[in-house]
Amino acid sequence: MQDLKDREDVILLVNTFYDKVRQHDELGPFFDEYVKIDWDSHLPRMYDFWESNLFFVSKYKGNPVTAHQSVDKKATIEQKHFGFWLQLWFTTVDELFEGEKANLLKSRARNMSHMLFMRIFNAREN
């Protein structure tokens, strides 16, 4: 196995990951039932997000905090959902890649999941 090197690797990772998410008993309904996500527009945004995070390019345009807070208003996102998300992300990264960039993606995902959950939780209180 090798490390992530370009956008094509990010696309492979994101597509493989979201295939697992969609099949997950607890995570799948957020996308396909509660939000009814348009996968043709969502996936390219995720490619841009992770490519920007990994390779420091300025492609992603969006606000993940407000996006997740909006989802939480339709169906409550619990801490366990972020745990499932992280587990699938780590598993997918480890199945496909190894190295510095792969480890960086896992670390950034862990930090992001914590931050998103806290921002969702705080928004509920206000």
PDB file of C-alpha atoms in Angstrom:
ATOM      1  CA  MET A   1       0.000   0.000   0.000  1.00  0.00           C
ATOM      2  CA  GLN A   2       1.039   3.556  -0.528  1.00  0.00           C
ATOM      3  CA  ASP A   3       0.108   6.969   0.801  1.00  0.00           C
ATOM      4  CA  LEU A   4      -2.394   9.351  -0.768  1.00  0.00           C
ATOM      5  CA  LYS A   5      -0.752  11.394  -3.488  1.00  0.00           C
ATOM      6  CA  ASP A   6      -3.436  13.271  -5.414  1.00  0.00           C
ATOM      7  CA  ARG A   7      -7.126  14.059  -5.966  1.00  0.00           C
ATOM      8  CA  GLU A   8      -7.725  10.659  -7.571  1.00  0.00           C
ATOM      9  CA  ASP A   9      -6.726   9.008  -4.297  1.00  0.00           C
ATOM     10  CA  VAL A  10      -9.080  11.320  -2.401  1.00  0.00           C
ATOM     11  CA  ILE A  11     -11.920  10.408  -4.780  1.00  0.00           C
ATOM     12  CA  LEU A  12     -11.281   6.690  -4.254  1.00  0.00           C
ATOM     13  CA  LEU A  13     -11.242   7.177  -0.479  1.00  0.00           C
ATOM     14  CA  VAL A  14     -14.393   9.316  -0.352  1.00  0.00           C
ATOM     15  CA  ASN A  15     -16.369   7.048  -2.695  1.00  0.00           C
ATOM     16  CA  THR A  16     -15.366   3.902  -0.798  1.00  0.00           C
ATOM     17  CA  PHE A  17     -16.155   5.554   2.531  1.00  0.00           C
ATOM     18  CA  TYR A  18     -19.594   6.809   1.511  1.00  0.00           C
ATOM     19  CA  ASP A  19     -20.483   3.405   0.059  1.00  0.00           C
ATOM     20  CA  LYS A  20     -19.987   2.076   3.601  1.00  0.00           C
ATOM     21  CA  VAL A  21     -21.840   4.991   5.195  1.00  0.00           C
ATOM     22  CA  ARG A  22     -24.873   4.447   2.986  1.00  0.00           C
ATOM     23  CA  GLN A  23     -25.018   0.782   4.019  1.00  0.00           C
ATOM     24  CA  HIS A  24     -24.593   1.520   7.723  1.00  0.00           C
ATOM     25  CA  ASP A  25     -27.780   0.942   9.734  1.00  0.00           C
ATOM     26  CA  GLU A  26     -27.407   4.111  11.797  1.00  0.00           C
ATOM     27  CA  LEU A  27     -25.621   6.493   9.423  1.00  0.00           C
ATOM     28  CA  GLY A  28     -27.296   5.627   6.132  1.00  0.00           C
ATOM     29  CA  PRO A  29     -30.707   7.022   7.102  1.00  0.00           C
ATOM     30  CA  PHE A  30     -29.234  10.481   7.781  1.00  0.00           C
ATOM     31  CA  PHE A  31     -28.252  10.749   4.141  1.00  0.00           C
ATOM     32  CA  ASP A  32     -30.937   8.795   2.336  1.00  0.00           C
ATOM     33  CA  GLU A  33     -34.020   9.326   4.503  1.00  0.00           C
ATOM     34  CA  TYR A  34     -33.699  12.413   6.703  1.00  0.00           C
ATOM     35  CA  VAL A  35     -31.728  14.728   4.428  1.00  0.00           C
ATOM     36  CA  LYS A  36     -32.321  12.965   1.109  1.00  0.00           C
ATOM     37  CA  ILE A  37     -28.864  13.971  -0.017  1.00  0.00           C
ATOM     38  CA  ASP A  38     -28.136  14.610  -3.666  1.00  0.00           C
ATOM     39  CA  TRP A  39     -25.103  12.368  -4.038  1.00  0.00           C
ATOM     40  CA  ASP A  40     -24.120  13.878  -7.405  1.00  0.00           C
ATOM     41  CA  SER A  41     -23.500  17.230  -5.719  1.00  0.00           C
ATOM     42  CA  HIS A  42     -22.465  15.993  -2.251  1.00  0.00           C
ATOM     43  CA  LEU A  43     -19.599  13.740  -3.307  1.00  0.00           C
ATOM     44  CA  PRO A  44     -17.710  16.391  -5.331  1.00  0.00           C
ATOM     45  CA  ARG A  45     -18.000  18.745  -2.324  1.00  0.00           C
ATOM     46  CA  MET A  46     -16.464  16.021  -0.165  1.00  0.00           C
ATOM     47  CA  TYR A  47     -13.661  15.507  -2.696  1.00  0.00           C
ATOM     48  CA  ASP A  48     -12.953  19.245  -2.505  1.00  0.00           C
ATOM     49  CA  PHE A  49     -13.182  19.258   1.302  1.00  0.00           C
ATOM     50  CA  TRP A  50     -10.732  16.423   1.855  1.00  0.00           C
ATOM     51  CA  GLU A  51      -8.407  17.480  -0.946  1.00  0.00           C
ATOM     52  CA  SER A  52      -8.270  20.956   0.598  1.00  0.00           C
ATOM     53  CA  ASN A  53      -7.617  19.453   4.028  1.00  0.00           C
ATOM     54  CA  LEU A  54      -4.925  17.105   2.823  1.00  0.00           C
ATOM     55  CA  PHE A  55      -3.077  18.993   0.114  1.00  0.00           C
ATOM     56  CA  PHE A  56      -3.764  22.579   1.240  1.00  0.00           C
ATOM     57  CA  VAL A  57      -5.492  23.600  -1.972  1.00  0.00           C
ATOM     58  CA  SER A  58      -8.345  26.072  -1.874  1.00  0.00           C
ATOM     59  CA  LYS A  59     -11.183  24.155  -3.493  1.00  0.00           C
ATOM     60  CA  TYR A  60     -13.779  23.613  -0.775  1.00  0.00           C
ATOM     61  CA  LYS A  61     -16.508  26.202  -0.479  1.00  0.00           C
ATOM     62  CA  GLY A  62     -18.919  25.528   2.337  1.00  0.00           C
ATOM     63  CA  ASN A  63     -19.524  25.470   6.052  1.00  0.00           C
ATOM     64  CA  PRO A  64     -19.537  21.993   7.597  1.00  0.00           C
ATOM     65  CA  VAL A  65     -20.698  23.338  10.968  1.00  0.00           C
ATOM     66  CA  THR A  66     -23.916  24.895   9.691  1.00  0.00           C
ATOM     67  CA  ALA A  67     -24.507  21.923   7.386  1.00  0.00           C
ATOM     68  CA  HIS A  68     -24.350  19.491  10.313  1.00  0.00           C
ATOM     69  CA  GLN A  69     -26.391  21.761  12.579  1.00  0.00           C
ATOM     70  CA  SER A  70     -29.085  21.801   9.899  1.00  0.00           C
ATOM     71  CA  VAL A  71     -29.084  18.003   9.723  1.00  0.00           C
ATOM     72  CA  ASP A  72     -29.313  17.820  13.517  1.00  0.00           C
ATOM     73  CA  LYS A  73     -32.558  19.798  13.392  1.00  0.00           C
ATOM     74  CA  LYS A  74     -34.077  17.109  11.143  1.00  0.00           C
ATOM     75  CA  ALA A  75     -32.682  14.084  12.969  1.00  0.00           C
ATOM     76  CA  THR A  76     -30.645  14.299  16.164  1.00  0.00           C
ATOM     77  CA  ILE A  77     -26.970  13.575  15.641  1.00  0.00           C
ATOM     78  CA  GLU A  78     -25.608  11.831  18.714  1.00  0.00           C
ATOM     79  CA  GLN A  79     -22.035  11.310  19.809  1.00  0.00           C
ATOM     80  CA  LYS A  80     -22.322   7.642  18.831  1.00  0.00           C
ATOM     81  CA  HIS A  81     -22.956   8.698  15.219  1.00  0.00           C
ATOM     82  CA  PHE A  82     -19.605  10.471  15.143  1.00  0.00           C
ATOM     83  CA  GLY A  83     -18.062   7.313  16.609  1.00  0.00           C
ATOM     84  CA  PHE A  84     -19.547   5.211  13.818  1.00  0.00           C
ATOM     85  CA  TRP A  85     -18.418   7.798  11.264  1.00  0.00           C
ATOM     86  CA  LEU A  86     -14.860   7.793  12.601  1.00  0.00           C
ATOM     87  CA  GLN A  87     -14.732   4.008  12.742  1.00  0.00           C
ATOM     88  CA  LEU A  88     -15.770   3.746   9.097  1.00  0.00           C
ATOM     89  CA  TRP A  89     -13.370   6.521   8.086  1.00  0.00           C
ATOM     90  CA  PHE A  90     -10.393   4.933   9.869  1.00  0.00           C
ATOM     91  CA  THR A  91     -11.229   1.493   8.473  1.00  0.00           C
ATOM     92  CA  THR A  92     -11.527   2.845   4.944  1.00  0.00           C
ATOM     93  CA  VAL A  93      -8.306   4.851   5.144  1.00  0.00           C
ATOM     94  CA  ASP A  94      -6.452   1.820   6.543  1.00  0.00           C
ATOM     95  CA  GLU A  95      -7.835  -0.504   3.847  1.00  0.00           C
ATOM     96  CA  LEU A  96      -6.655   1.732   1.033  1.00  0.00           C
ATOM     97  CA  PHE A  97      -3.615   3.719   2.189  1.00  0.00           C
ATOM     98  CA  GLU A  98      -0.778   3.990   4.658  1.00  0.00           C
ATOM     99  CA  GLY A  99       1.676   6.720   5.428  1.00  0.00           C
ATOM    100  CA  GLU A 100       1.926  10.300   6.604  1.00  0.00           C
ATOM    101  CA  LYS A 101      -1.041  11.649   4.613  1.00  0.00           C
ATOM    102  CA  ALA A 102      -3.257   8.720   5.635  1.00  0.00           C
ATOM    103  CA  ASN A 103      -2.419   9.349   9.292  1.00  0.00           C
ATOM    104  CA  LEU A 104      -3.028  13.060   8.834  1.00  0.00           C
ATOM    105  CA  LEU A 105      -6.499  12.354   7.428  1.00  0.00           C
ATOM    106  CA  LYS A 106      -7.354  10.206  10.428  1.00  0.00           C
ATOM    107  CA  SER A 107      -6.135  12.863  12.849  1.00  0.00           C
ATOM    108  CA  ARG A 108      -8.026  15.640  11.074  1.00  0.00           C
ATOM    109  CA  ALA A 109     -11.193  13.540  10.983  1.00  0.00           C
ATOM    110  CA  ARG A 110     -10.924  12.877  14.724  1.00  0.00           C
ATOM    111  CA  ASN A 111     -10.480  16.583  15.464  1.00  0.00           C
ATOM    112  CA  MET A 112     -13.250  17.579  13.091  1.00  0.00           C
ATOM    113  CA  SER A 113     -15.737  15.096  14.541  1.00  0.00           C
ATOM    114  CA  HIS A 114     -15.096  16.396  18.046  1.00  0.00           C
ATOM    115  CA  MET A 115     -15.444  20.020  16.953  1.00  0.00           C
ATOM    116  CA  LEU A 116     -18.623  19.347  14.958  1.00  0.00           C
ATOM    117  CA  PHE A 117     -20.282  17.495  17.804  1.00  0.00           C
ATOM    118  CA  MET A 118     -19.458  20.272  20.259  1.00  0.00           C
ATOM    119  CA  ARG A 119     -20.775  22.957  17.888  1.00  0.00           C
ATOM    120  CA  ILE A 120     -23.974  20.954  17.322  1.00  0.00           C
ATOM    121  CA  PHE A 121     -24.406  20.456  21.062  1.00  0.00           C
ATOM    122  CA  ASN A 122     -23.837  24.171  21.757  1.00  0.00           C
ATOM    123  CA  ALA A 123     -26.327  25.171  19.064  1.00  0.00           C
ATOM    124  CA  ARG A 124     -29.000  23.065  20.772  1.00  0.00           C
ATOM    125  CA  GLU A 125     -28.473  25.012  23.976  1.00  0.00           C
ATOM    126  CA  ASN A 126     -29.043  28.398  22.288  1.00  0.00           C
TER     127      ASN A 126
END
